[in-house]
Coordinates of C-alpha atoms in Angstrom, one line a residue:
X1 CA -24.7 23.3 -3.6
X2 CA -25.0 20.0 -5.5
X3 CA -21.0 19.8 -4.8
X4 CA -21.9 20.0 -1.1
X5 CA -24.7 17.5 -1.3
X6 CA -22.0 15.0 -2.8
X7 CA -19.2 15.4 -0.4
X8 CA -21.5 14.4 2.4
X9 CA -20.3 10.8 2.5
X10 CA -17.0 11.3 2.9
X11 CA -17.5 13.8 5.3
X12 CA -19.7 11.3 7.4
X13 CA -17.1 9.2 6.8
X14 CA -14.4 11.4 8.6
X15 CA -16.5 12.4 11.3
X16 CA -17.9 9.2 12.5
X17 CA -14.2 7.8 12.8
X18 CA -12.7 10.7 13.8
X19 CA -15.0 12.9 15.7
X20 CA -17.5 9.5 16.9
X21 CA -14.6 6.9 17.0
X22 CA -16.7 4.8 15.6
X23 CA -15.0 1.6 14.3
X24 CA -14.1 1.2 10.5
X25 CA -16.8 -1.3 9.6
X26 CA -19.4 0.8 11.5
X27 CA -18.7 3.6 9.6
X28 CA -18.3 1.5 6.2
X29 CA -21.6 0.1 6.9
X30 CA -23.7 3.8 8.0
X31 CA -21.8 5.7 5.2
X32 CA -22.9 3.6 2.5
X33 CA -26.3 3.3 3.6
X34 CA -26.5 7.3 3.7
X35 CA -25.0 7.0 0.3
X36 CA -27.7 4.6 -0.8
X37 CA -30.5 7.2 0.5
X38 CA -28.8 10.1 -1.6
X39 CA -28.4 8.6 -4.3
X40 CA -32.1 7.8 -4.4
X41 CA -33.5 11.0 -3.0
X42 CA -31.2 13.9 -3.4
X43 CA -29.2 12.8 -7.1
X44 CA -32.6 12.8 -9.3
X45 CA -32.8 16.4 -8.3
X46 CA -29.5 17.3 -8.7
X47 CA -29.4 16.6 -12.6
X48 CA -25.8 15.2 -12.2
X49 CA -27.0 11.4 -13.3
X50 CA -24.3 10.9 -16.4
X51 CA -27.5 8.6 -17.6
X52 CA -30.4 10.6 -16.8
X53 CA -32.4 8.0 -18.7
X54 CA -31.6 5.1 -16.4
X55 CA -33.3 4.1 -13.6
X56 CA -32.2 5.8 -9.9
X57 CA -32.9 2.4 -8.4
X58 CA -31.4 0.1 -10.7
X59 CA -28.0 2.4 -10.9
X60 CA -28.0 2.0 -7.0
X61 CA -28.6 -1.3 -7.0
X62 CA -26.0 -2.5 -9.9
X63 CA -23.5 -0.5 -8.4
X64 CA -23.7 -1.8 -4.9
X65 CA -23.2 -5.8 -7.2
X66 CA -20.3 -4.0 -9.0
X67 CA -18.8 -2.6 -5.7
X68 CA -19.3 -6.2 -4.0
X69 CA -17.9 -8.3 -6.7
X70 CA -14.4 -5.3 -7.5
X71 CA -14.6 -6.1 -3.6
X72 CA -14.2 -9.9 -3.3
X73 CA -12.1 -10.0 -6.9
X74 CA -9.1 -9.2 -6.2
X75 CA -8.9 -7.0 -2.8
X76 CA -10.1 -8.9 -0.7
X77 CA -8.9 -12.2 -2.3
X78 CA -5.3 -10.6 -2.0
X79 CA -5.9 -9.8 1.7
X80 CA -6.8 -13.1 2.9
X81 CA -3.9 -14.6 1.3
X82 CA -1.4 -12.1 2.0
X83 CA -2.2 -12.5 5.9
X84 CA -2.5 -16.4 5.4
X85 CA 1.2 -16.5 4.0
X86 CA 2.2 -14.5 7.3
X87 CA 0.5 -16.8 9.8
X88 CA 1.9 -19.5 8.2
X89 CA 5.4 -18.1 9.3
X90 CA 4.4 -17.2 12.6
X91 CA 2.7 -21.3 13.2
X92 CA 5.5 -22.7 11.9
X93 CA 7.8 -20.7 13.7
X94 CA 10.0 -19.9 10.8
X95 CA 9.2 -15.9 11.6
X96 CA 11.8 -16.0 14.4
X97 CA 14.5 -17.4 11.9
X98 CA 13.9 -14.5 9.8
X99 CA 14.1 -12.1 12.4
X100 CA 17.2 -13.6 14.1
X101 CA 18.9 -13.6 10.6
X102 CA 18.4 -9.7 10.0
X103 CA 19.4 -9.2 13.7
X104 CA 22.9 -11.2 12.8
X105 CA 23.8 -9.0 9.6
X106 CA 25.7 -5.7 11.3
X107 CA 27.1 -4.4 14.5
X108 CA 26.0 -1.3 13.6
X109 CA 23.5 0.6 15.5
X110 CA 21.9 2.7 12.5
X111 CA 22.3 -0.1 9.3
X112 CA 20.5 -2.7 12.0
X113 CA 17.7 -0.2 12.2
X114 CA 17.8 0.6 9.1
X115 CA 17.6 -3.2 7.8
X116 CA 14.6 -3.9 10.4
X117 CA 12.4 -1.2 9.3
X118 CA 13.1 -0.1 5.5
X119 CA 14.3 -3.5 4.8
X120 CA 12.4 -6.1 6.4
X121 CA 9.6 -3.7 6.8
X122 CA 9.4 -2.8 3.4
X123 CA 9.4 -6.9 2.2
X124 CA 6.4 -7.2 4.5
X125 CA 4.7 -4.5 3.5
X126 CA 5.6 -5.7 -0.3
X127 CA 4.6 -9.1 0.5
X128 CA 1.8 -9.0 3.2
X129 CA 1.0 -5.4 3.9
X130 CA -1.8 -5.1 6.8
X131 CA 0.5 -3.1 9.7
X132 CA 2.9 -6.4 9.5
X133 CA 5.4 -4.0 8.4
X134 CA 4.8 -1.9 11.9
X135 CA 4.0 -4.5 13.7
X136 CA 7.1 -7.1 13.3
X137 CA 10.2 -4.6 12.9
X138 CA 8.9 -2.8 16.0
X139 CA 8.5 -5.9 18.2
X140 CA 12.3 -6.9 17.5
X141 CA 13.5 -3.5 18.0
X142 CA 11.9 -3.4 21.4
X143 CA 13.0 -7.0 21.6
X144 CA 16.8 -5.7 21.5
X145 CA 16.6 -3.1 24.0
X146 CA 15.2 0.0 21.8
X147 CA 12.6 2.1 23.5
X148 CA 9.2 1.3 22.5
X149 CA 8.5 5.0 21.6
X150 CA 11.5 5.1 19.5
X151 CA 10.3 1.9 17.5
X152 CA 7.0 2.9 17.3
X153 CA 7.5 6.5 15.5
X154 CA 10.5 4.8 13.7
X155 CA 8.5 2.1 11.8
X156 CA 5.8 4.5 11.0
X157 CA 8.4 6.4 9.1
X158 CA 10.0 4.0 7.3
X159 CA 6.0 2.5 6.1
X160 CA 5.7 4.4 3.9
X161 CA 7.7 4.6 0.4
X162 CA 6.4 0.8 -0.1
X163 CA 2.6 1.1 0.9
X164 CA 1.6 2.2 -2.6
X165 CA 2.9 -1.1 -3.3
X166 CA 1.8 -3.3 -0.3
X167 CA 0.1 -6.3 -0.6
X168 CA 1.3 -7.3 -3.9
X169 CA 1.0 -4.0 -5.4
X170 CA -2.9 -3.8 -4.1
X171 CA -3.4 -0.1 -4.0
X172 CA -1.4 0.7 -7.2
X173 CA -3.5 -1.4 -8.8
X174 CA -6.8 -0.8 -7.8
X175 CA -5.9 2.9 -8.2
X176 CA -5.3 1.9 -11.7
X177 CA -8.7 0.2 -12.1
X178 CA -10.7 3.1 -10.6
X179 CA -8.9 5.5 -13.3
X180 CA -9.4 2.9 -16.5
X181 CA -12.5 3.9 -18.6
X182 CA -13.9 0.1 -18.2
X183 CA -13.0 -0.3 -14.7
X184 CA -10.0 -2.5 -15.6
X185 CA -7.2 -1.6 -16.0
X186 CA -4.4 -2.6 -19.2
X187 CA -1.6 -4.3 -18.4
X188 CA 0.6 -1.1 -20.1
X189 CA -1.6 1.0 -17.9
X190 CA -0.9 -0.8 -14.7
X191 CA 2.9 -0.3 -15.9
X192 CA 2.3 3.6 -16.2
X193 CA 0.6 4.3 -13.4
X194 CA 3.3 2.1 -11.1
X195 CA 6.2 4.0 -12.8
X196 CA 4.6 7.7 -12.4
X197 CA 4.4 7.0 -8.6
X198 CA 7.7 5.8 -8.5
X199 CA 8.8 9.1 -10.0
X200 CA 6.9 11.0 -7.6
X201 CA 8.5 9.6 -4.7
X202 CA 11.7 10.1 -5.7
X203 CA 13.1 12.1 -3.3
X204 CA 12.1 10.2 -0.2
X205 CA 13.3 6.9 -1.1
X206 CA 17.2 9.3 -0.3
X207 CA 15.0 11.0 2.3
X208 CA 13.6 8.8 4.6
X209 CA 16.3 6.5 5.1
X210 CA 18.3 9.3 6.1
X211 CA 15.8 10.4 8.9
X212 CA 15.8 7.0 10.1
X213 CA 19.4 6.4 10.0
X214 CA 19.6 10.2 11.5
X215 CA 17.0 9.4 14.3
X216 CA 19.1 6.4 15.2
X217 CA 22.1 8.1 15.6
X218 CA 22.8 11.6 15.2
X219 CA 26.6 11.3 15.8
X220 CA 27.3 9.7 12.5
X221 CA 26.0 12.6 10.1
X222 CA 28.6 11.4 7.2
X223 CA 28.1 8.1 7.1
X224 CA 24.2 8.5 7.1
X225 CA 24.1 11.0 4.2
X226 CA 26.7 8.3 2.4
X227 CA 24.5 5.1 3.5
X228 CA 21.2 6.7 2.7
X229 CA 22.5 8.0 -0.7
X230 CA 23.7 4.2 -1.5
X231 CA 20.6 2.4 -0.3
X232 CA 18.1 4.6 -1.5
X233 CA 19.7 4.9 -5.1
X234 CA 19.5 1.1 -5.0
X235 CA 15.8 0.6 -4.2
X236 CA 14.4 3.4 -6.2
X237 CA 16.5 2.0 -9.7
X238 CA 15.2 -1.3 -9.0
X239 CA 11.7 -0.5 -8.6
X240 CA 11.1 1.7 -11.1
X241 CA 12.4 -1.2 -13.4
X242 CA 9.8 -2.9 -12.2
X243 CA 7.3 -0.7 -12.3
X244 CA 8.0 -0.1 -15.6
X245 CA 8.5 -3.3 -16.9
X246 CA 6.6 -5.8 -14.8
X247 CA 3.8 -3.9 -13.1
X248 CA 2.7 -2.9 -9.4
X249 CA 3.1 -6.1 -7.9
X250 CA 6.6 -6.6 -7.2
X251 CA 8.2 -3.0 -6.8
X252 CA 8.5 -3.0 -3.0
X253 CA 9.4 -6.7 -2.6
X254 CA 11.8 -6.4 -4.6
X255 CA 13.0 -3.1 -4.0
X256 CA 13.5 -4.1 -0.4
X257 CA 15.3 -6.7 -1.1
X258 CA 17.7 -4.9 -3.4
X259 CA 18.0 -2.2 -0.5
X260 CA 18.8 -5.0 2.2
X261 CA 21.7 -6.2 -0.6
X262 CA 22.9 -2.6 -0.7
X263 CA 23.4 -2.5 3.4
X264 CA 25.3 -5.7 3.3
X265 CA 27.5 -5.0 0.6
X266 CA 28.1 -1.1 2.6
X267 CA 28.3 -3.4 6.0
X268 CA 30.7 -5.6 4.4
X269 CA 33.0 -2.8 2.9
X270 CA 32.5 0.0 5.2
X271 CA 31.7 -1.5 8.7
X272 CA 34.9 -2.9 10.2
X273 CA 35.3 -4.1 13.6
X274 CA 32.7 -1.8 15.7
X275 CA 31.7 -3.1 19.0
X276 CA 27.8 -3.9 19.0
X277 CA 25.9 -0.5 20.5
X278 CA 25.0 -1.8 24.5
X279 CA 21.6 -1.1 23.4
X280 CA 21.4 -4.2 21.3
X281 CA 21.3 -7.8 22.8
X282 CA 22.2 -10.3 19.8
X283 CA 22.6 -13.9 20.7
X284 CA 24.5 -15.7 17.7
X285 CA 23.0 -18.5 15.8
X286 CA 23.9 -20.1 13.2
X287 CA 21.5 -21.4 10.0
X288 CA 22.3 -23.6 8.0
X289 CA 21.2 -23.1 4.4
X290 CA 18.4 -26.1 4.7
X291 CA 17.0 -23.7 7.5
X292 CA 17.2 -20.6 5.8
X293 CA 15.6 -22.0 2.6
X294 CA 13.0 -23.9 4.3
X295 CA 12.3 -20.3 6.7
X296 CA 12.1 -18.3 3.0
X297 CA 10.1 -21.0 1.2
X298 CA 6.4 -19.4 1.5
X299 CA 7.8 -15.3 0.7
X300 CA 11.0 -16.7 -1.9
X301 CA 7.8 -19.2 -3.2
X302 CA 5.5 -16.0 -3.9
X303 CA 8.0 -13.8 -5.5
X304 CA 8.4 -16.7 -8.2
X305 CA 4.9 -17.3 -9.0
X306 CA 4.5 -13.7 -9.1
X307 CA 7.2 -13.4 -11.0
X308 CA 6.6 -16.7 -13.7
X309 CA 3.1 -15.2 -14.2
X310 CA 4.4 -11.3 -15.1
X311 CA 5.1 -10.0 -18.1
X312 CA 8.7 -11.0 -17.4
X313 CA 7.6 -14.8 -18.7
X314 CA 5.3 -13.2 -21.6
X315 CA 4.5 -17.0 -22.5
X316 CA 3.1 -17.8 -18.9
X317 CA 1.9 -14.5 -19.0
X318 CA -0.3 -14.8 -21.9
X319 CA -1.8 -18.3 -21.2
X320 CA -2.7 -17.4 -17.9
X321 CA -4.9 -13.8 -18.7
X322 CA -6.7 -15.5 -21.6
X323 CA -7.4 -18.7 -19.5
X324 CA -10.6 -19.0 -17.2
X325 CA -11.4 -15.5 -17.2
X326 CA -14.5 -14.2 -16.3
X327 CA -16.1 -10.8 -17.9
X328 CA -19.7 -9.2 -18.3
X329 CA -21.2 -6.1 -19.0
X330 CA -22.9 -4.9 -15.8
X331 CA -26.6 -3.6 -16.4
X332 CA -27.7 -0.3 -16.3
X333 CA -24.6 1.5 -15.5
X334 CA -22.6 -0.4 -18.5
X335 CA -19.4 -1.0 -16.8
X336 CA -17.3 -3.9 -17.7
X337 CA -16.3 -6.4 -14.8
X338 CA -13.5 -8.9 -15.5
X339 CA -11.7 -11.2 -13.4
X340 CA -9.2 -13.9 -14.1
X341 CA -9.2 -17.1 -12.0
X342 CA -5.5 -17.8 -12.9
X343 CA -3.3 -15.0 -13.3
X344 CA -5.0 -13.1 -10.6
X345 CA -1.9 -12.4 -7.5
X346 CA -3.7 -13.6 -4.9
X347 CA -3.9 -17.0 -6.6
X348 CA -0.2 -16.6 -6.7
X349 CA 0.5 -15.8 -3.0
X350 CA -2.1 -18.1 -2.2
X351 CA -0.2 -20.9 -4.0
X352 CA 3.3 -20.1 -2.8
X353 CA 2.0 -19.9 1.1
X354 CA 0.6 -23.4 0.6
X355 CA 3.5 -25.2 -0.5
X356 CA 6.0 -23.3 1.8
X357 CA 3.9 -24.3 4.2
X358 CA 4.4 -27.5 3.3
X359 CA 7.7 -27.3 3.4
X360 CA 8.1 -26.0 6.4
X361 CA 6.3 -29.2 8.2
X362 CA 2.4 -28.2 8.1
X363 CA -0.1 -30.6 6.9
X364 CA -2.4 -29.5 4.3
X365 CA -5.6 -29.9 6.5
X366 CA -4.0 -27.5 9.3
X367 CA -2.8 -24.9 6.4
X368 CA -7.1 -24.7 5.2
X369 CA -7.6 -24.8 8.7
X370 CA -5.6 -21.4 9.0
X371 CA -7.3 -20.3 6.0
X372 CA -10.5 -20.4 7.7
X373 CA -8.8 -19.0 11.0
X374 CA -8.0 -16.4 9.0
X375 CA -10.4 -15.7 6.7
X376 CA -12.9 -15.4 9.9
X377 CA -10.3 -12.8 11.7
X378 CA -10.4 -10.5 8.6
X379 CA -14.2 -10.5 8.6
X380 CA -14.8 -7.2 10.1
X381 CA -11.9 -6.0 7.0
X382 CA -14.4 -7.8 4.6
X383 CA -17.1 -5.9 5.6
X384 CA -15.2 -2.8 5.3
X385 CA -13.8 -2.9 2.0
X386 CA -17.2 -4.6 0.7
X387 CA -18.8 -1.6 1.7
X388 CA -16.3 1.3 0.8
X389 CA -15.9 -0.3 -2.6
X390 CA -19.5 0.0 -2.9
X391 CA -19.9 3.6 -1.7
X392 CA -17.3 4.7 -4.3
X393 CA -19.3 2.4 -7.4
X394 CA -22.6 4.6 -6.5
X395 CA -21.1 7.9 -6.0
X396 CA -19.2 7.5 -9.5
X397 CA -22.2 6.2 -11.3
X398 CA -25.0 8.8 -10.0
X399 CA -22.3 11.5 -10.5
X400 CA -21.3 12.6 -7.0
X401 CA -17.6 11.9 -7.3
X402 CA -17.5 13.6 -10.5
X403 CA -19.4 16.9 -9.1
X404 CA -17.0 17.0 -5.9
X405 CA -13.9 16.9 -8.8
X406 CA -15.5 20.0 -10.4
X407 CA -16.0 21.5 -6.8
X408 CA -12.4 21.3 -6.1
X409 CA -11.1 22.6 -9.4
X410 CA -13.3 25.5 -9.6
X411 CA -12.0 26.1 -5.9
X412 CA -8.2 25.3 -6.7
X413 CA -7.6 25.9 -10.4
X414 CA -4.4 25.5 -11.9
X415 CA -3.0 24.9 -8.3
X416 CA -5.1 21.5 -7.8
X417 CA -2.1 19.6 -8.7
X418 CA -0.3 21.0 -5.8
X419 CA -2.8 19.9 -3.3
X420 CA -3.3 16.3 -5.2
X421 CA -1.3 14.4 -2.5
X422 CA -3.4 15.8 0.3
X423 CA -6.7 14.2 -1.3
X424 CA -4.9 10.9 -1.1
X425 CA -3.3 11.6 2.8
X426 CA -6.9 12.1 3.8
X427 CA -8.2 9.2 2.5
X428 CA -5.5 6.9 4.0
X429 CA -5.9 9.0 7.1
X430 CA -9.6 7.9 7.1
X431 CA -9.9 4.5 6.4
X432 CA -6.1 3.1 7.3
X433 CA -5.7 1.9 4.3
X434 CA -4.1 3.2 0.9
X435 CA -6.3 0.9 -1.8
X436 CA -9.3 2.2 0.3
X437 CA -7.7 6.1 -0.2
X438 CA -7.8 4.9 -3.6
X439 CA -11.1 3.8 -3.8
X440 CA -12.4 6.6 -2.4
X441 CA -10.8 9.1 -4.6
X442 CA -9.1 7.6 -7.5
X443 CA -11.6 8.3 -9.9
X444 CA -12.4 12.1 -8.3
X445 CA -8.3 12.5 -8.9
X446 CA -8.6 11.6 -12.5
X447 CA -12.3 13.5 -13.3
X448 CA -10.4 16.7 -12.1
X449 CA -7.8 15.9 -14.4
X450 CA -10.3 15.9 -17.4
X451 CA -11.8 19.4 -15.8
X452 CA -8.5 21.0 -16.1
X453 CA -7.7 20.0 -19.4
X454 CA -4.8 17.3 -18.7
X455 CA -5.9 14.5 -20.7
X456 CA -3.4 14.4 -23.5
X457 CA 0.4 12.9 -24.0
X458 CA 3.0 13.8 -21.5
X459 CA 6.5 13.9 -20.6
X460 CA 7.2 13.6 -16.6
X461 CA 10.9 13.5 -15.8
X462 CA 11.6 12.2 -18.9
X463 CA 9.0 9.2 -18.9
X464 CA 6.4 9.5 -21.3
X465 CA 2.5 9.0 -20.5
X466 CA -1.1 10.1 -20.0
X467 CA -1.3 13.8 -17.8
X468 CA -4.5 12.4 -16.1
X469 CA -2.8 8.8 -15.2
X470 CA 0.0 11.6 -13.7
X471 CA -2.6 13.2 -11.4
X472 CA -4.1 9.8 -10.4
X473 CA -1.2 8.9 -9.3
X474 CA -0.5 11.7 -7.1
X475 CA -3.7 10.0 -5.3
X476 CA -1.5 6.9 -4.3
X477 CA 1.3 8.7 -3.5
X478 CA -0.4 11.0 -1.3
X479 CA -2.0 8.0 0.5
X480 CA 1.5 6.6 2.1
X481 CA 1.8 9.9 3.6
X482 CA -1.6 9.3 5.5
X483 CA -0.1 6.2 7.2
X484 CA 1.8 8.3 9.1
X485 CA -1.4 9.5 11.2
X486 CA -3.7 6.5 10.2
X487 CA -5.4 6.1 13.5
X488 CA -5.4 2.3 12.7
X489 CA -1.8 2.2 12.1
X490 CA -1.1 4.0 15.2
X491 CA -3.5 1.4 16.6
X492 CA -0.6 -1.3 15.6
X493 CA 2.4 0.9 16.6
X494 CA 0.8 1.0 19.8
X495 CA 0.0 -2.8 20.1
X496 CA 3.0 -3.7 19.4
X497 CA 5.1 -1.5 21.2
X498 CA 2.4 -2.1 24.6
X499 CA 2.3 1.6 25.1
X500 CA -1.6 1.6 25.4
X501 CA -3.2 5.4 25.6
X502 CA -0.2 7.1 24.0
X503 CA -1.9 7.5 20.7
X504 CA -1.5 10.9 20.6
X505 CA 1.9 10.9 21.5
X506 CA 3.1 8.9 18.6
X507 CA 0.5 11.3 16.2
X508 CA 2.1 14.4 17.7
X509 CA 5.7 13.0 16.6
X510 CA 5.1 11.4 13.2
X511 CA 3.0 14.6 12.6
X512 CA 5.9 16.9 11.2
X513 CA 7.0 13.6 9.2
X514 CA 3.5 13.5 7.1
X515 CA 3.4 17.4 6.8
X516 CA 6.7 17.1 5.2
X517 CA 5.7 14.0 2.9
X518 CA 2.4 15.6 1.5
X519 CA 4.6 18.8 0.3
X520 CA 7.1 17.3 -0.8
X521 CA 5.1 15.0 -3.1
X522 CA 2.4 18.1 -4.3
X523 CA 5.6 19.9 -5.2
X524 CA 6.8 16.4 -7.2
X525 CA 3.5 16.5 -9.2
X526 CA 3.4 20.0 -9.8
X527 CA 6.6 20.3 -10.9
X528 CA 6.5 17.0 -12.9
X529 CA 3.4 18.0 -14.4
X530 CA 4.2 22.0 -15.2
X531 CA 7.9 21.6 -15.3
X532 CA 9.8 18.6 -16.5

């Protein structure tokens, strides 16, 4: 019963978008407040308080603060400037440079696809995430001749592998932060956690670019099995080296980019002479390397402060987490927030978009005028987070998420590993976003862990680590799959593609896609955990 009682706001949650349409913010704002009222009424009753001595009111109240400020620092911080380093590309123009040079790189019907959406795509998903990477690739694909259902269902697809990763590594790392016993994550944590996702999602990084390359052309069989095989053993070696060395932030940037090197090395010694497909329209321009440096400054400008203020400079490193950082014991429920003004991404990103900006012939009043432009558009994503964040802080501090863990391994067992993923699919499918699926469930993923037992030393595929860090991270890998029938990425596809009322269309088709991904990953982290 007290279970049932717990699960109530995320079932409110579900229906109100789902079964009410109501709009995310809405339902941010009415769950939380129903939250609020259950925690006050119904959780003294329940006798699942981990404090019972404390005060109902003051652990509702502290963690609604703790929820706002995990909220604003760094989530949201990240968001803003992740979006402000794209509209920075789009008023300078610069964007269309970018596009036209991917469009330029092959003749080849299935490695242009393939560069548009797992490439590109995954570099803005890396660098900005936000629907940009569904958004952009499927605007030029349509903007070559493609259909715009075709481009639609085929960026959903290829969204996904780097989402875990989006935004400078966002939802890996709040994951992370939900999960650490002070609510912040180490940095050998962060590592851990990025690397046991990596693992789990394996087998789509061959996977999915062969479905895409198969979807663009069918005719080609050999040549997609070979191409996928190459790209895909490129990305995932390069970003599980930087999951496991660096951290969450740069896996999918970089592993994009190392996939877009691996299709033009396999254009250059593999694609001889073929005529353009008469579906594709290319006009030919040439860049000089002024233009394309000055079109790369604000993204090439990010990956090097992100990558100066890693663990890859352990100097830079160093200075900048022991420098102007903030951290307090929060009253009541005792958890630990901590905050660092410099070595914090967003300061990074936000630093790079500036001076490519710069570069790129904006003034420094019109760049903070964007900021603000931006900042305002996002307002209704403030709210959001603001209040998710929140809703997850009370439920893990009166207990609630804790109960629901024990509800759904007492109703599982052993096989709750298995069924991991799905947790994680239904949160992105809720909210639209994977750090909010995170949020949401990050810490239920872990307490379940702890109820079954998994909380010593582990070996997963050969990479040593923590069996309840394993589990959380089926959480984030689960979540990418959820993309695939977000109704707000849908929302995007459908924007961008103009194909207005065909929701259900695009669902219908992506639909064997996520059915696929959520096995395929619960039988990754069963087997990785029971297994290898």
């Amino acid at each position: 019963m007290t279970a049932l009682i717990s699960v109530i706001p995320i079932v409110l949650l579900i229906v109100l978008m789902m079964g009410f349409k109501v709009s995310g913010y809405k339902s941010a704002i009415i769950t939380l407040i129903v939250t609020i009222l259950l925690a006050l009424f119904a959780v003294p009753s329940m006798g699942i308080l981990p404090k019972p001595e404390a005060s109902i009111y003051g652990v509702t109240f502290w963690s609604i603060i703790e929820g706002f400020l995990k909220a604003c620092f760094p989530i949201i911080l990240i968001i803003i400037c992740a979006i402000f380093s794209y509209n920075i590309l789009c008023e300078t123009k610069e964007i269309e440079t970018i596009k036209t040079q991917f469009i330029q790189m092959t003749s080849d019907k299935g490695l242009l696809v393939l560069l548009l959406t797992w490439g590109l795509g995954g570099v803005l998903e890396g660098m900005a995430g936000f629907g940009t990477a569904v958004a952009i690739p499927a605007a030029i694909l349509i903007g070559l001749g493609f259909k715009p259902m075709f481009s639609a269902v085929i960026c959903l697809i290829a969204n996904t592998v780097a989402v875990g990763f989006g935004a400078v590594g966002l939802p890996a790392t709040t994951l992370a932060n939900q999960v650490a016993a002070e609510g912040v994550a180490s940095p050998e944590m962060l590592c851990e956690v990025a690397t046991f996702i990596i693992l789990q999602l394996s087998l789509m990084f061959y996977i999915t670019p062969f479905l895409i390359l198969m979807m663009t052309d069918r005719k080609k069989v050999l040549k997609n099995i070979t191409l996928a095989l190459f790209v895909g053993t490129f990305s995932i070696i390069v970003q599980f080296c930087c999951a496991h060395f660096i951290g969450p932030e740069t896996p999918a940037i970089l592993g994009s980019v190392a996939a877009i090197i691996a299709m033009l090395i396999y254009n250059k010694l593999f694609i001889h002479d073929e005529n353009p497909s008469d579906e594709v329209i290319v006009e030919k321009k040439k860049f000089g390397t002024a233009k394309t440096l000055r079109a790369w400054s604000v993204y090439g400008l990010i990956i090097f402060f992100i990558l100066i203020s890693s663990k890859i400079v352990p100097a830079v490193n160093t200075l900048l987490n022991t420098t102007l950082v903030t951290q307090f014991q929060l009253p009541v429920t005792g958890n630990a927030f901590k905050f660092g003004w410099l070595s914090n991404a967003g300061l990074m990103i936000f630093l790079g978009a500036v001076i490519g900006g710069l570069i790129q012939g904006m003034s420094f009043g019109k760049l903070m005028k964007l900021l603000a432009k931006t900042t305002i558009n996002l307002q209704k994503t403030v709210v959001t987070i603001c209040c998710l964040v929140a809703m997850a802080m009370l439920m893990n501090n009166t207990g609630m998420t804790n109960d629901i863990a024990k509800g759904l391994v007492a109703l599982t067992g052993a096989a709750f590993p298995f069924f991991a993923p799905l947790i994680g699919s239904i949160g992105t499918f809720v909210t639209g976003s994977a750090t909010n699926a995170n949020i949401l469930f990050g810490k239920l993923q872990a307490t379940a862990a702890g109820d079954l037992g998994l909380v010593n030393q582990g070996t997963f595929f050969g990479v040593p680590g923590s069996e309840t860090n394993w589990l959380a991270a089926a959480n984030c890998a689960g979540s990418e799959g959820g993309k695939l029938l977000s109704p707000q990425s849908i929302a995007i596809a459908t924007a961008a593609c103009d194909m207005e009322g065909q929701d259900g269309e695009i669902m219908r088709k992506t639909m064997p896609f996520a059915i696929f991904w959520i096995l395929m990953n619960g039988l990754m982290v069963f087997l990785g955990l029971h297994v290898f």
